[in-house]
Short mmCIF file of C-alpha atoms in Angstrom, two decimals:
data_model
loop_
_atom_site.label_atom_id
_atom_site.label_comp_id
_atom_site.label_asym_id
_atom_site.label_seq_id
_atom_site.Cartn_x
_atom_site.Cartn_y
_atom_site.Cartn_z
CA MET A 69 24.28 -22.05 -98.13
CA ASN A 70 27.93 -23.07 -98.09
CA TRP A 71 29.47 -25.51 -95.63
CA GLU A 72 31.23 -22.79 -93.65
CA ASN A 73 27.93 -20.98 -93.02
CA ILE A 74 26.22 -24.25 -92.06
CA LYS A 75 29.00 -24.96 -89.55
CA LEU A 76 28.66 -21.44 -88.07
CA LEU A 77 24.89 -21.86 -87.77
CA LYS A 78 25.20 -25.25 -86.07
CA ASN A 79 27.79 -23.91 -83.61
CA ALA A 80 25.50 -20.97 -82.84
CA TRP A 81 22.62 -23.37 -82.10
CA LYS A 82 24.78 -25.43 -79.75
CA GLU A 83 26.02 -22.33 -77.95
CA HIS A 84 22.48 -20.99 -77.57
CA LEU A 85 21.05 -24.28 -76.30
CA LEU A 86 23.86 -24.70 -73.75
CA LYS A 87 22.43 -21.70 -71.85
CA VAL A 88 19.84 -24.00 -70.23
CA LYS A 89 20.47 -27.05 -68.07
CA TRP A 90 17.98 -29.21 -69.97
CA GLN A 91 16.73 -32.18 -67.92
CA LEU A 92 15.22 -34.63 -70.39
CA PHE A 93 15.82 -35.62 -74.00
CA ILE A 94 12.77 -37.09 -75.72
CA THR A 95 12.56 -38.59 -79.19
CA LEU A 96 9.15 -38.93 -80.80
CA ARG A 97 8.61 -40.96 -83.96
CA PHE A 98 5.51 -40.40 -86.04
CA GLN A 99 3.83 -43.22 -87.87
CA GLY A 100 2.92 -43.22 -91.53
CA ASP A 101 3.39 -40.46 -94.04
CA MET A 102 5.59 -37.50 -93.36
CA LEU A 103 3.79 -34.94 -91.24
CA SER A 104 3.97 -31.25 -91.89
CA PHE A 105 6.26 -29.41 -89.50
CA GLU A 106 3.20 -27.63 -88.12
CA SER A 107 1.36 -30.87 -87.37
CA ALA A 108 4.37 -32.47 -85.67
CA GLU A 109 5.01 -29.28 -83.69
CA SER A 110 1.38 -29.20 -82.53
CA LYS A 111 1.57 -32.80 -81.27
CA CYS A 112 4.85 -32.09 -79.43
CA LYS A 113 3.50 -28.96 -77.77
CA GLU A 114 0.42 -30.89 -76.70
CA LEU A 115 2.70 -33.47 -75.06
CA CYS A 116 4.62 -30.73 -73.21
CA ARG A 117 1.39 -29.15 -71.98
CA ASP A 118 0.06 -32.52 -70.78
CA ILE A 119 3.34 -33.33 -69.00
CA GLY A 120 3.19 -30.01 -67.18
CA LYS A 121 -0.41 -30.53 -66.11
CA GLY A 122 0.19 -34.14 -65.10
CA PHE A 123 3.28 -33.46 -62.98
CA GLY A 124 2.24 -30.01 -61.73
CA ILE A 125 5.37 -28.46 -63.22
CA ARG A 126 5.85 -25.62 -65.69
CA VAL A 127 7.51 -27.29 -68.69
CA SER A 128 9.64 -25.53 -71.26
CA SER A 129 11.06 -27.17 -74.35
CA ILE A 130 12.91 -26.74 -77.60
CA GLY A 131 12.01 -29.15 -80.38
CA VAL A 132 13.64 -30.05 -83.66
CA VAL A 133 11.27 -31.66 -86.16
CA VAL A 134 13.01 -33.60 -88.92
CA ASN A 135 11.46 -34.82 -92.17
CA GLU A 136 13.80 -37.24 -93.88
CA ASN A 137 13.35 -40.33 -96.06
CA ASN A 138 9.54 -40.22 -95.77
CA PHE A 139 9.83 -40.32 -92.00
CA THR A 140 9.07 -37.61 -89.44
CA HIS A 141 10.55 -37.52 -85.97
CA CYS A 142 11.16 -34.92 -83.30
CA HIS A 143 13.79 -34.41 -80.65
CA LEU A 144 12.68 -32.45 -77.58
CA LEU A 145 14.81 -30.93 -74.86
CA LEU A 146 12.73 -30.41 -71.73
CA TYR A 147 13.22 -28.32 -68.63
CA GLY A 148 10.64 -28.13 -65.89
CA MET A 149 10.28 -26.74 -62.41
CA ASN A 150 7.42 -25.68 -60.15
CA LYS A 151 7.38 -22.83 -57.61
CA ASN A 152 8.52 -25.22 -54.87
CA GLY A 153 11.64 -26.23 -56.79
CA LYS A 154 10.37 -29.66 -57.93
CA THR A 155 11.85 -30.53 -61.35
CA LEU A 156 11.08 -33.11 -63.99
CA LEU A 157 13.93 -35.19 -62.58
CA ASP A 158 12.10 -35.35 -59.25
CA CYS A 159 9.08 -36.93 -60.97
CA GLU A 160 8.57 -40.40 -62.33
CA TYR A 161 9.56 -39.05 -65.72
CA LYS A 162 9.52 -42.46 -67.38
CA ASN A 163 5.72 -42.18 -66.98
CA ILE A 164 5.72 -39.42 -69.58
CA LYS A 165 4.74 -42.13 -72.06
CA GLN A 166 1.21 -42.02 -70.67
CA TYR A 167 0.80 -38.49 -72.03
CA TRP A 168 1.73 -39.43 -75.62
CA LYS A 169 -1.50 -40.43 -77.31
CA TYR A 170 -0.45 -40.77 -80.94
CA ASP A 171 0.61 -43.69 -83.06
CA ILE A 172 0.78 -46.31 -80.35
CA LYS A 173 0.52 -49.96 -81.34
CA ILE A 174 0.73 -52.85 -78.92
CA ASP A 175 2.21 -56.20 -79.91
CA LYS A 176 1.19 -59.57 -78.44
CA ASN A 177 3.75 -59.13 -75.64
CA GLY A 178 2.39 -55.73 -74.61
CA ASN A 179 5.27 -53.70 -76.10
CA THR A 180 4.45 -50.48 -77.91
CA LEU A 181 5.45 -50.53 -81.56
CA LEU A 182 5.72 -48.00 -84.34
CA ASP A 183 6.06 -49.12 -87.91
CA CYS A 184 7.31 -46.94 -90.71
CA GLU A 185 8.66 -47.33 -94.22
CA TYR A 186 12.32 -46.42 -94.33
CA ASN A 187 14.09 -47.01 -97.63
CA ASN A 188 11.37 -49.56 -98.51
CA ILE A 189 12.24 -51.70 -95.48
CA LYS A 190 9.55 -52.19 -92.86
CA GLN A 191 11.06 -51.37 -89.48
CA TYR A 192 9.46 -51.73 -86.10
CA TRP A 193 10.57 -49.42 -83.34
CA LYS A 194 10.01 -50.74 -79.82
CA TYR A 195 8.84 -47.34 -78.65
CA ASP A 196 7.34 -44.42 -80.45
CA ILE A 197 8.55 -42.24 -77.58
CA LYS A 198 11.97 -42.55 -75.98
CA ILE A 199 12.81 -40.63 -72.81
CA ASP A 200 16.31 -40.13 -71.43
CA GLU A 201 17.75 -38.09 -68.60
CA ILE A 202 20.55 -35.87 -69.91
CA TYR A 203 23.97 -36.72 -68.51
CA ASN A 204 26.11 -35.34 -71.35
CA MET A 205 24.63 -32.08 -72.63
CA GLU A 206 27.27 -31.51 -75.29
CA GLY A 207 26.79 -35.04 -76.63
CA VAL A 208 23.02 -34.63 -76.84
CA LEU A 209 23.32 -31.24 -78.54
CA GLY A 210 25.93 -32.60 -80.93
CA TYR A 211 23.56 -35.40 -81.89
CA ILE A 212 20.59 -33.07 -82.36
CA VAL A 213 22.40 -30.32 -84.21
CA ASP A 214 25.02 -32.24 -86.22
CA HIS A 215 22.90 -35.24 -87.22
CA ASN A 216 19.38 -33.82 -87.41
CA MET A 217 19.60 -30.18 -88.40
CA ILE A 218 20.11 -30.93 -92.07
CA GLU A 219 19.55 -28.00 -94.41
CA GLY A 220 15.96 -27.81 -95.61
CA ARG A 221 14.76 -30.87 -93.68
CA TYR A 222 14.15 -29.55 -90.18
CA ASP A 223 12.31 -26.89 -88.25
CA VAL A 224 12.80 -25.66 -84.69
CA PHE A 225 10.08 -24.62 -82.25
CA HIS A 226 9.89 -23.71 -78.61
CA TYR A 227 7.29 -24.11 -75.90
CA GLY A 228 7.18 -22.10 -72.69
CA THR A 229 10.77 -20.93 -72.96
CA GLN A 230 9.84 -17.40 -71.88
CA HIS A 231 9.88 -18.81 -68.34
CA ILE A 232 13.55 -19.84 -68.49
CA GLN A 233 15.74 -17.09 -67.11
CA GLY A 234 18.44 -16.06 -69.56
CA PHE A 235 17.24 -18.13 -72.49
CA PHE A 236 16.57 -15.17 -74.76
CA GLU A 237 19.53 -13.05 -73.63
#
């Protein structure tokens, strides 16, 4: 694929994803060896399901799983609302961490850690799950698409998006 086609594809992804007012941006880092896209996707969908059950909200998401430098991570865009109009932003969304049950290590100070080999340097991430409210949609999408959707190293999945009006139009 040439650079012009890659640029067109990335712009199409950004345009498509801008159709939804995503509420949360979550980054998940997986410990150890690279996971298959299917395995990482399964873990992410499980998290979305558990968030929905825990908060009593129908959750929809788009995820980009990236395998790069012997390291797997996923970026999730989440949107959620129940029939009464309660959204993820109305919940204590920082508590989403309680629904992530993979790869958690606790250091002596009680911080969660994730260790991975990255270019033969042992790195410790303070959190294996990072949750942010989205204030700048174009910036978030630029980061996801331009820096993570690298040819041959990513896969995209969706969860519950059939419930988002206009997403597939």
